[in-house]
Amino acid sequence: MRSFYVTTPIYYISGDPHIGHAYTTIVADVLARTARAGGEARFQTGTDEHGQKVADAAAAAGQTPQAWCDALVPRWKELFALYNVQYDDFIRTTEPRHERVVQAVFEKMLASGDVYLGKYEGWYCVDDETFWPQAKLVEGKCPTCGRAVQWLSEDDWFFRLSKYTARLKEHFRAHPDWVRPRAVYNEMTAILDEGLEDLSISRSNFDWGIPVPQSAENISGKAVIYVWFDALLNYISALDWPDGAQMKQCWPANVQLVGKEIARFHTLIWPAMLWSIGEPAPELVFAHGWITLEGEKIGKSRGNAVDPFALAERFGADSLRYFLLREAPFGSDFSYSEEKIVQRYNSDLGNDLGNLLRRSLSMLAQYRESLVPPAVSGELAGRFADLGPRVRDLILRLQFREALEAIWELVTALNRAIDERKPWVLYKEEQGADLDALLYELCEGLRWLAILLAPFMPERAREMWAQLGAGEAIDAGWETALRWGGLAAGTLTTPGDALFPRKEPVR
Ligand code: MSP
C-alpha cells in the first residue's frame, strides 16, 4: 500500500537545537499522526552533518567534526522525544547508508553527462552553505543572511541545473499548488524567469564531506561533495534508493516541509536532481514562515535562540505544540512571546478545555458516581457528525490553525451546553433523564476531543482519555473511533489532576 510520506529538513548540527527546529518537526509530527489515523505513514527527520558550517563549529570547540556530531545528535533526539515527536526514521548524513546513495547518484549523473568538470569563481556564504555570484550580493554580503561571504576559485564538479529550466517552468505551470504558500511559489517562478545557472556540487578547499567518487576523475584528489547536494538526497537515501521497498511505497513524498529560506533548494534544485536520476518531484513543498523575536528570525547564529528544553519544562511540551500551531496561520511568520504563550495556555487550554473536563467529570462524580449514563444521540451528535473528516482535511491541507478552530467549536458547544442546560438545576429538580442525556453528551464529546486533539497534544490527549476511562484505542482509525455513542454506558471515569494548571501571567 502507498504510504503517506512527510519530511522535515535535516538540521545543521552546529550547536544545540532551538525552538525553530522544534517547530518544523512538531508540524511534521501532527501531519504524520493524522495520516496514521487513517492509513500508513512515514515521517522522517534527521541531521545535516557535513559542510563547512559544522566543521567550523567543531573546530571552534576543539573537536573533530565526527566526534562533535556524535555528541550532539542525542541532544536532538532528546528534544524530539521531549516534544512527543514520533518519527519513523532519523537519518544522519554521516551514516554509510546515506553516503552510499549520494555517491551512487553522483556517479549516475556523471554517466549521463549531467555532472561535469568546470571552474567555480565566485562567493560562498558558509552560514547558508550557498554559492553566490557577484551580481547577487547585497552590499557585498550574503543576500539571505546578510553575513560576510568568502571568495572561492576552484576546479569543481557541476550539476547541469540550467538544462532543467524549461522543465521546471512547465512543472510550475502545470502544478500551481506544488509549492505553497502562493507567495513562495511566485518568488520561485520569478527566479526561474531570470534563468538558472549550473550548480557547483563539489568543494576542494576543505574536506568535511562525502568524497567525490573515485570513478570521477578527481582534480585535487580530495574534493568532497557540496553539502546541499549531499543533504537533499537524505529524503531518498533513507528509503534505500533506487530499489528499496520504502522507495516504492513512499516516493514521491506527499509533503516536504521547509522553512522559507531554503525553498529555493527544495523547489528548483531538488526536482532537477530527481529528474536527472529518473525520479518524480515531491507532490508538495510547503515553505513555512519563521518564528521571530523582535522582528528577527530566531537562530543560533543570530544569538537569539530560544531554548526549547526550558520552555517545555515551564509550559509542558504539548502546550507548546498547541501554541505553535494555533498562534498563526501556517505559512506566515509569527513573533514569539511568552506573554502570548501564557495567554493562550490559560485561556484556551486551561479555561476552555481543562475546565470542561474537570467540570464534566466532577459533576458525573457528584451526580452519577462517576459512571457514564446510557448513550443518547442529541443535537450535538448531529451538529458535529462530520467534524472528524473536516478536521482531517484541514490538517492534511496544512491548515492547522483552522483545524484547531474547528475542534474548538466542539469545546465551546460543550461548555455552552453546561451553562445553558444547568446540570445542577436538573439534579435539584430531579430531571434524571435530561441530566443523563447532558452528562452523556459531555463525556462522549470529550472522548471525541481527546481523539481529535491527539495529533496536536498526544500526551495531554492520552491523559484526557485515561480520565474518561475510554479504553485502549485512542489511536484507532478516526473512521471507527469518531462514531457518536462510542463511550459505553457504565464506563467508570476517574477525575484526575488539572490538565493545564494555571500559570502566572508574564509581567
Ligand atoms: N541543513 C539545512 C537543511 C537541509 S534539508 C536537505 C538547514 N538546516 S537548519 O538547521 O538551518 O534549519 C533548517 C530548518 O529549521 C528551517 O528550514 C526551518 O524549517 C527550521 N527553522 C530554523 N529556524 C527557524 C525559525 N526561526 N522559525 C521557524 N523555523 C525555523 O537549513
Coordinates of C-alpha atoms and ligand atoms in Angstrom, one line a residue:
M1 CA 0.0 0.0 0.0
R2 CA 1.2 3.5 -0.8
S3 CA 2.4 5.3 2.4
F4 CA 1.9 9.0 3.2
Y5 CA 5.4 10.4 3.4
V6 CA 6.3 13.6 5.2
T7 CA 9.8 15.0 5.8
T8 CA 11.4 17.9 7.7
P9 CA 14.7 19.5 6.6
I10 CA 17.6 17.8 8.2
Y11 CA 19.1 20.1 10.7
Y12 CA 22.6 21.6 10.7
I13 CA 24.2 20.2 13.8
S14 CA 26.3 23.3 14.5
G15 CA 25.0 23.6 18.1
D16 CA 22.1 22.9 20.3
P17 CA 18.6 22.8 18.8
H18 CA 16.4 25.9 19.2
I19 CA 12.6 26.4 19.1
G20 CA 12.6 26.9 15.3
H21 CA 14.0 23.4 14.8
A22 CA 11.3 22.0 17.1
Y23 CA 8.7 23.9 15.2
T24 CA 9.1 22.1 11.8
T25 CA 9.4 18.8 13.4
I26 CA 6.3 19.2 15.5
V27 CA 4.3 20.2 12.4
A28 CA 5.5 17.1 10.6
D29 CA 4.5 15.0 13.6
V30 CA 1.0 16.4 13.6
L31 CA 0.7 15.5 9.9
A32 CA 2.1 12.0 10.4
R33 CA -0.1 11.2 13.4
T34 CA -3.2 12.4 11.5
A35 CA -2.2 10.4 8.4
R36 CA -1.6 7.3 10.6
A37 CA -5.1 7.5 12.0
G38 CA -6.3 6.7 8.5
G39 CA -3.6 4.5 7.0
E40 CA 0.1 4.1 6.6
A41 CA 2.5 7.0 7.1
R42 CA 6.2 7.6 7.2
F43 CA 7.8 10.6 8.9
Q44 CA 11.4 11.3 8.5
T45 CA 13.8 13.8 10.1
G46 CA 17.5 13.9 10.8
T47 CA 20.7 15.8 10.9
D48 CA 22.8 17.5 8.2
E49 CA 26.3 16.9 9.4
H50 CA 28.7 17.7 6.7
G51 CA 29.9 21.1 5.4
Q52 CA 32.0 24.0 6.4
K53 CA 29.5 25.4 8.9
V54 CA 29.5 22.2 11.0
A55 CA 33.3 21.7 10.5
D56 CA 33.9 25.3 11.8
A57 CA 31.7 24.8 14.8
A58 CA 33.5 21.6 15.7
A59 CA 36.9 23.2 15.2
A60 CA 35.9 26.1 17.5
A61 CA 35.0 23.5 20.2
G62 CA 38.4 21.8 19.6
Q63 CA 36.8 18.6 18.4
T64 CA 36.8 16.5 15.2
P65 CA 33.6 17.0 13.2
Q66 CA 32.6 13.4 13.7
A67 CA 33.0 13.5 17.5
W68 CA 31.2 16.8 17.6
C69 CA 28.2 15.4 15.7
D70 CA 28.1 12.1 17.6
A71 CA 28.0 14.1 20.8
L72 CA 25.2 16.4 19.6
V73 CA 22.8 14.0 17.9
P74 CA 21.5 12.7 21.2
R75 CA 20.5 16.3 22.2
W76 CA 18.3 16.5 19.1
K77 CA 16.8 13.1 19.7
E78 CA 16.1 14.1 23.3
L79 CA 14.4 17.3 22.1
F80 CA 12.1 15.4 19.8
A81 CA 11.3 12.8 22.4
L82 CA 10.6 15.6 24.9
Y83 CA 8.1 17.2 22.4
N84 CA 6.4 13.8 21.9
V85 CA 7.6 13.6 18.3
Q86 CA 7.2 10.1 16.9
Y87 CA 9.4 9.9 13.7
D88 CA 9.8 6.7 11.8
D89 CA 13.4 7.4 10.8
F90 CA 16.1 9.7 11.9
I91 CA 18.8 9.9 9.2
R92 CA 22.3 11.2 9.8
T93 CA 24.2 12.2 6.7
T94 CA 27.4 10.6 8.1
E95 CA 25.7 7.2 8.0
P96 CA 27.0 4.7 5.4
R97 CA 23.5 4.1 4.1
H98 CA 23.4 7.8 3.1
E99 CA 26.9 8.2 1.8
R100 CA 26.5 5.2 -0.5
V101 CA 23.4 6.7 -2.1
V102 CA 25.0 10.1 -2.6
Q103 CA 28.0 8.6 -4.3
A104 CA 25.7 6.4 -6.5
V105 CA 23.7 9.4 -7.5
F106 CA 26.8 11.4 -8.4
E107 CA 28.1 8.5 -10.5
K108 CA 24.8 8.1 -12.3
M109 CA 24.7 11.8 -13.2
L110 CA 28.3 11.6 -14.3
A111 CA 27.5 8.8 -16.6
S112 CA 24.5 10.7 -18.1
G113 CA 26.5 13.8 -18.6
D114 CA 24.5 15.9 -16.0
V115 CA 27.7 16.2 -13.9
Y116 CA 30.8 17.7 -15.5
L117 CA 34.0 19.3 -14.5
G118 CA 34.3 23.1 -14.6
K119 CA 35.7 26.1 -12.7
Y120 CA 33.9 27.9 -10.0
E121 CA 34.8 31.5 -9.4
G122 CA 32.5 33.4 -7.1
W123 CA 31.4 33.9 -3.5
Y124 CA 30.4 31.5 -0.8
C125 CA 28.3 32.0 2.3
V126 CA 29.3 29.5 5.0
D127 CA 26.3 30.1 7.2
D128 CA 23.9 29.2 4.5
E129 CA 26.3 26.9 2.6
T130 CA 25.4 28.8 -0.6
F131 CA 27.3 29.9 -3.7
W132 CA 26.6 33.4 -4.8
P133 CA 27.7 35.2 -8.0
Q134 CA 28.9 38.8 -7.6
A135 CA 25.7 40.2 -9.0
K136 CA 23.5 38.6 -6.3
L137 CA 25.3 40.0 -3.3
V138 CA 23.7 42.8 -1.4
E139 CA 26.2 45.5 -0.4
G140 CA 28.9 42.8 -0.7
K141 CA 27.1 40.5 1.8
C142 CA 25.0 37.3 1.5
P143 CA 21.6 38.2 0.2
T144 CA 19.9 35.6 2.5
C145 CA 21.5 36.1 5.9
G146 CA 23.5 39.4 5.4
R147 CA 26.8 37.9 6.6
A148 CA 30.2 38.2 5.0
V149 CA 31.0 35.9 2.1
Q150 CA 34.3 34.3 1.1
W151 CA 35.9 34.3 -2.3
L152 CA 36.3 30.9 -4.0
S153 CA 38.2 30.0 -7.1
E154 CA 38.2 26.2 -7.6
D155 CA 38.0 23.5 -10.1
D156 CA 34.7 21.9 -9.2
W157 CA 32.2 19.4 -10.4
F158 CA 29.0 21.0 -11.7
F159 CA 25.4 19.8 -12.0
R160 CA 23.7 20.8 -15.2
L161 CA 20.9 22.6 -13.5
S162 CA 20.3 25.1 -16.4
K163 CA 19.3 22.2 -18.6
Y164 CA 16.2 21.7 -16.4
T165 CA 14.9 25.3 -16.5
A166 CA 12.3 24.6 -19.2
R167 CA 11.0 21.5 -17.4
L168 CA 10.9 23.4 -14.1
K169 CA 8.9 26.2 -15.7
E170 CA 6.4 23.7 -17.2
H171 CA 6.2 21.8 -13.8
F172 CA 5.4 25.1 -12.0
R173 CA 2.8 26.0 -14.7
A174 CA 1.1 22.6 -14.6
H175 CA 1.1 22.2 -10.8
P176 CA 0.3 25.6 -9.4
D177 CA -0.1 24.1 -5.9
W178 CA 3.0 22.1 -5.7
V179 CA 4.8 24.9 -3.9
R180 CA 2.9 26.6 -1.2
P181 CA 2.1 29.2 0.1
R182 CA 1.5 31.3 -3.1
A183 CA 4.0 34.0 -2.2
V184 CA 6.8 31.4 -2.2
Y185 CA 5.5 29.9 -5.5
N186 CA 5.6 33.4 -7.0
E187 CA 9.1 34.1 -5.7
M188 CA 10.4 30.8 -7.2
T189 CA 8.8 31.4 -10.6
A190 CA 10.4 34.8 -10.6
I191 CA 13.8 33.2 -10.0
L192 CA 13.1 30.7 -12.8
D193 CA 12.2 33.5 -15.2
E194 CA 15.7 35.0 -14.6
G195 CA 17.2 31.7 -15.6
L196 CA 19.2 29.1 -13.7
E197 CA 23.0 28.6 -13.8
D198 CA 24.7 25.2 -13.4
L199 CA 25.5 24.5 -9.8
S200 CA 28.9 23.7 -8.4
I201 CA 28.5 20.4 -6.4
S202 CA 31.9 19.9 -5.0
R203 CA 34.3 21.7 -2.7
S204 CA 38.1 21.3 -2.8
N205 CA 39.3 23.8 -0.2
F206 CA 38.2 21.8 2.8
D207 CA 37.4 18.1 3.5
W208 CA 34.5 17.5 5.8
G209 CA 32.1 15.9 3.4
I210 CA 31.4 12.8 1.3
P211 CA 34.3 12.2 -1.1
V212 CA 33.6 12.6 -4.8
P213 CA 33.6 9.0 -6.0
Q214 CA 36.9 7.7 -7.2
S215 CA 35.4 6.8 -10.6
A216 CA 35.2 10.6 -11.2
E217 CA 38.5 12.0 -12.4
N218 CA 39.3 14.0 -9.3
I219 CA 41.3 17.1 -9.9
S220 CA 42.6 17.8 -6.5
G221 CA 42.4 14.3 -5.3
K222 CA 40.5 15.4 -2.2
A223 CA 37.3 17.0 -3.4
V224 CA 34.2 16.5 -1.3
I225 CA 30.6 16.7 -2.4
Y226 CA 28.8 20.0 -1.8
V227 CA 26.8 19.8 1.4
W228 CA 23.4 20.7 -0.2
F229 CA 23.8 18.1 -2.9
D230 CA 24.5 15.6 -0.2
A231 CA 21.8 16.8 2.2
L232 CA 18.9 16.9 -0.2
L233 CA 19.4 13.2 -1.0
N234 CA 18.6 12.2 2.6
Y235 CA 14.9 12.2 1.5
I236 CA 15.6 9.2 -0.7
S237 CA 18.7 7.6 0.7
A238 CA 16.7 6.7 3.8
L239 CA 14.2 5.0 1.5
D240 CA 17.1 3.0 0.2
W241 CA 17.2 4.4 -3.3
P242 CA 16.9 3.1 -6.0
D243 CA 15.2 -0.2 -5.4
G244 CA 14.3 -0.3 -1.7
A245 CA 10.8 -1.3 -0.8
Q246 CA 10.4 2.0 1.0
M247 CA 11.2 3.9 -2.1
K248 CA 8.4 2.2 -3.9
Q249 CA 6.0 2.7 -1.0
C250 CA 6.8 6.3 -0.2
W251 CA 8.2 8.2 -3.1
P252 CA 7.2 10.8 -4.2
A253 CA 6.8 12.4 -0.8
N254 CA 3.4 13.8 -0.1
V255 CA 4.7 16.8 1.9
Q256 CA 8.1 18.2 2.3
L257 CA 8.2 20.8 5.0
V258 CA 10.9 23.5 4.8
G259 CA 11.5 27.0 6.2
K260 CA 11.1 29.7 3.5
E261 CA 14.8 30.4 3.5
I262 CA 15.5 27.1 1.9
A263 CA 12.6 26.9 -0.5
R264 CA 14.9 27.6 -3.4
F265 CA 17.0 24.4 -2.8
H266 CA 13.8 22.3 -2.5
T267 CA 11.8 23.6 -5.4
L268 CA 14.4 24.5 -8.0
I269 CA 17.5 22.3 -7.4
W270 CA 15.9 19.2 -5.8
P271 CA 13.3 18.4 -8.5
A272 CA 16.0 18.8 -11.2
M273 CA 18.3 16.4 -9.3
L274 CA 15.4 13.9 -9.0
W275 CA 14.5 14.2 -12.7
S276 CA 18.2 13.7 -13.6
I277 CA 18.1 10.3 -11.9
G278 CA 14.6 9.4 -13.2
E279 CA 12.6 10.1 -10.1
P280 CA 9.5 12.3 -9.8
A281 CA 9.4 15.6 -7.9
P282 CA 7.6 15.6 -4.5
E283 CA 3.9 16.3 -4.5
L284 CA 4.1 19.3 -2.3
V285 CA 6.9 21.5 -0.8
F286 CA 5.4 23.7 1.9
A287 CA 7.7 26.6 2.9
H288 CA 6.6 27.9 6.3
G289 CA 7.4 31.2 7.9
W290 CA 9.7 32.0 10.7
I291 CA 9.3 32.3 14.4
T292 CA 10.7 35.7 15.1
L293 CA 11.9 37.6 18.1
E294 CA 11.8 41.4 17.9
G295 CA 11.3 41.1 14.2
E296 CA 14.3 38.8 13.5
K297 CA 14.4 35.2 12.6
I298 CA 15.3 33.1 15.7
G299 CA 18.5 31.2 15.0
K300 CA 21.6 30.1 16.7
S301 CA 24.0 32.2 14.7
R302 CA 21.9 35.3 15.5
G303 CA 22.4 34.6 19.1
N304 CA 18.7 35.0 19.9
A305 CA 17.9 31.3 20.2
V306 CA 15.0 30.3 22.5
D307 CA 15.7 27.2 24.5
P308 CA 13.0 24.6 23.8
F309 CA 14.1 22.4 26.7
A310 CA 13.4 25.2 29.2
L311 CA 10.1 26.1 27.5
A312 CA 8.8 22.5 27.7
E313 CA 9.7 22.4 31.4
R314 CA 7.8 25.6 32.0
F315 CA 4.6 25.1 30.0
G316 CA 4.6 21.4 29.1
A317 CA 5.6 20.2 25.6
D318 CA 2.0 19.6 24.5
S319 CA 1.0 23.2 25.3
L320 CA 3.9 24.5 23.3
R321 CA 2.8 22.2 20.4
Y322 CA -0.6 23.7 20.6
F323 CA 0.7 27.3 20.8
L324 CA 3.0 26.9 17.7
L325 CA 0.2 25.5 15.6
R326 CA -2.6 27.8 16.9
E327 CA -1.0 31.1 17.0
A328 CA -0.6 32.0 13.3
P329 CA -1.9 30.7 10.0
F330 CA 0.7 28.1 8.9
G331 CA 3.0 29.7 6.4
S332 CA 3.2 33.1 8.0
D333 CA 5.9 34.4 10.3
F334 CA 4.9 35.0 13.8
S335 CA 6.6 36.6 16.7
Y336 CA 7.5 34.6 19.7
S337 CA 6.5 36.0 23.1
E338 CA 6.0 34.4 26.5
E339 CA 3.0 36.6 27.2
K340 CA 1.2 35.1 24.2
I341 CA 2.1 31.6 25.3
V342 CA 0.8 32.2 28.8
Q343 CA -2.3 33.9 27.5
R344 CA -3.3 31.0 25.2
Y345 CA -2.3 28.5 27.8
N346 CA -4.6 30.0 30.5
S347 CA -7.5 30.8 28.2
D348 CA -7.7 28.1 25.5
L349 CA -6.2 25.2 27.3
G350 CA -6.8 25.9 31.0
N351 CA -10.2 27.6 30.9
D352 CA -11.9 26.2 27.8
L353 CA -10.6 22.7 27.6
G354 CA -9.1 21.8 31.0
N355 CA -12.1 23.2 33.0
L356 CA -14.5 21.5 30.7
L357 CA -13.0 18.1 31.5
R358 CA -12.8 18.9 35.2
R359 CA -16.3 20.3 35.5
S360 CA -17.8 17.4 33.5
L361 CA -16.1 14.7 35.4
S362 CA -16.8 16.2 38.8
M363 CA -20.5 16.6 38.0
L364 CA -20.5 13.0 36.9
A365 CA -18.8 12.0 40.2
Q366 CA -21.3 14.1 42.2
Y367 CA -24.5 13.0 40.4
R368 CA -23.8 9.6 39.0
E369 CA -20.9 8.1 41.0
S370 CA -18.6 8.7 38.0
L371 CA -20.4 6.2 35.8
V372 CA -21.2 7.2 32.2
P373 CA -25.0 7.2 31.6
P374 CA -26.6 5.3 28.7
A375 CA -25.8 6.7 25.2
V376 CA -28.1 9.4 23.7
S377 CA -27.8 10.9 20.3
G378 CA -28.9 14.5 20.8
E379 CA -28.5 17.8 18.9
L380 CA -24.7 17.9 19.4
A381 CA -24.2 14.5 17.8
G382 CA -25.9 15.7 14.6
R383 CA -24.2 19.1 14.6
F384 CA -20.7 17.6 14.8
A385 CA -21.2 14.4 12.8
D386 CA -18.8 15.5 10.1
L387 CA -16.2 17.0 12.5
G388 CA -13.7 14.2 12.0
P389 CA -13.4 14.4 8.2
R390 CA -13.4 18.2 8.4
V391 CA -10.5 18.3 10.9
R392 CA -8.6 15.6 9.0
D393 CA -9.0 17.5 5.7
L394 CA -7.9 20.8 7.2
I395 CA -4.8 19.1 8.8
L396 CA -3.8 17.3 5.6
R397 CA -4.2 20.7 3.8
L398 CA -1.8 22.1 6.4
Q399 CA -4.4 24.5 7.8
F400 CA -3.6 23.7 11.4
R401 CA -5.0 26.8 12.9
E402 CA -8.3 26.3 11.1
A403 CA -8.3 22.6 12.3
L404 CA -7.9 23.7 15.9
E405 CA -10.6 26.3 15.5
A406 CA -13.0 23.6 14.2
I407 CA -12.1 21.4 17.2
W408 CA -12.8 24.4 19.4
E409 CA -16.3 24.7 18.1
L410 CA -17.0 21.5 19.9
V411 CA -15.2 22.7 23.1
T412 CA -17.3 25.8 23.0
A413 CA -20.5 23.9 22.3
L414 CA -19.9 21.6 25.3
N415 CA -19.1 24.5 27.6
R416 CA -22.3 26.2 26.4
A417 CA -24.4 23.1 27.0
I418 CA -23.3 23.2 30.6
D419 CA -24.1 26.9 31.0
E420 CA -27.4 26.7 29.3
R421 CA -28.8 23.3 30.5
K422 CA -27.5 23.9 34.1
P423 CA -27.0 20.3 35.3
W424 CA -27.1 21.5 38.9
V425 CA -30.7 22.6 38.4
L426 CA -31.6 19.4 36.6
Y427 CA -30.3 17.5 39.5
K428 CA -32.1 19.6 42.1
E429 CA -35.4 19.3 40.1
E430 CA -34.9 15.6 39.7
Q431 CA -35.0 15.7 35.9
G432 CA -32.9 12.5 35.7
A433 CA -33.4 11.7 32.0
D434 CA -32.3 15.2 30.9
L435 CA -29.3 15.1 33.3
D436 CA -28.3 11.7 32.0
A437 CA -28.5 12.9 28.4
L438 CA -26.4 16.0 29.1
L439 CA -23.8 14.1 31.1
Y440 CA -23.5 11.5 28.3
E441 CA -23.1 14.3 25.7
L442 CA -20.3 15.9 27.7
C443 CA -18.4 12.6 28.2
E444 CA -18.8 11.5 24.6
G445 CA -17.9 15.0 23.3
L446 CA -14.8 14.9 25.5
R447 CA -13.9 11.5 24.1
W448 CA -14.1 13.0 20.6
L449 CA -11.9 15.9 21.7
A450 CA -9.3 13.5 23.0
I451 CA -9.2 11.7 19.7
L452 CA -9.1 14.9 17.6
L453 CA -6.5 16.6 19.7
A454 CA -4.2 13.5 19.9
P455 CA -2.2 14.6 16.9
F456 CA -1.6 18.0 18.4
M457 CA -1.2 17.2 22.1
P458 CA -0.6 13.4 22.2
E459 CA 0.3 13.2 25.9
R460 CA -2.5 15.5 27.2
A461 CA -5.0 13.7 25.0
R462 CA -4.0 10.4 26.5
E463 CA -4.5 11.9 29.9
M464 CA -8.0 13.0 29.0
W465 CA -8.6 9.5 27.6
A466 CA -7.4 7.9 30.8
Q467 CA -9.6 10.2 33.0
L468 CA -12.6 9.3 30.7
G469 CA -11.8 5.6 31.1
A470 CA -12.3 5.3 27.4
G471 CA -10.2 2.2 26.9
E472 CA -7.0 1.5 24.9
A473 CA -7.8 2.7 21.4
I474 CA -7.2 6.4 21.1
D475 CA -5.1 5.7 18.1
A476 CA -7.7 3.6 16.3
G477 CA -8.7 4.9 12.9
W478 CA -10.8 8.0 13.1
E479 CA -13.4 6.5 10.9
T480 CA -14.4 3.9 13.6
A481 CA -13.5 5.9 16.6
L482 CA -15.4 9.0 15.7
R483 CA -18.9 7.5 15.8
W484 CA -21.2 9.1 18.3
G485 CA -22.0 6.6 21.0
G486 CA -18.6 5.0 21.3
L487 CA -18.3 5.6 25.0
A488 CA -20.1 2.7 26.7
A489 CA -22.8 3.2 29.4
G490 CA -21.4 2.3 32.8
T491 CA -17.8 3.3 31.9
L492 CA -16.1 4.4 35.1
T493 CA -14.4 7.8 34.8
T494 CA -11.6 8.9 37.1
P495 CA -11.2 12.7 37.5
G496 CA -7.6 13.5 37.9
D497 CA -5.3 16.4 38.2
A498 CA -6.0 19.6 36.2
L499 CA -4.9 19.1 32.6
F500 CA -3.4 22.6 32.4
P501 CA -2.8 24.1 35.8
R502 CA -2.9 27.8 35.7
K503 CA 0.3 29.8 35.0
E504 CA 1.0 33.2 36.3
P505 CA 0.9 35.9 33.6
V506 CA 4.3 37.2 32.5
R507 CA 4.9 40.7 33.7
Ligands
MSP1 N1 20.6 21.8 6.8 C1 19.8 22.7 6.1 C2 18.6 21.9 5.5 C3 18.9 20.8 4.6 S1 17.5 20.0 4.1 C4 18.0 19.0 2.9 C5 19.3 23.8 7.1 N2 19.3 23.5 8.4 S2 18.9 24.5 9.6 O1 19.4 23.8 10.8 O2 19.5 25.8 9.3 O3 17.4 24.6 9.7 C6 16.5 24.2 8.9 C7 15.1 24.4 9.3 O4 14.8 24.7 10.6 C8 14.4 25.5 8.5 O5 14.2 25.3 7.2 C9 13.2 25.6 9.3 O6 12.3 24.6 8.9 C10 13.6 25.4 10.7 N3 13.9 26.7 11.4 C11 15.1 27.2 11.8 N4 14.9 28.4 12.4 C12 13.6 28.7 12.3 C13 12.8 29.8 12.8 N5 13.3 30.8 13.5 N6 11.5 29.7 12.6 C14 10.9 28.6 12.0 N7 11.6 27.6 11.6 C15 13.0 27.7 11.7 O7 18.9 24.8 6.6

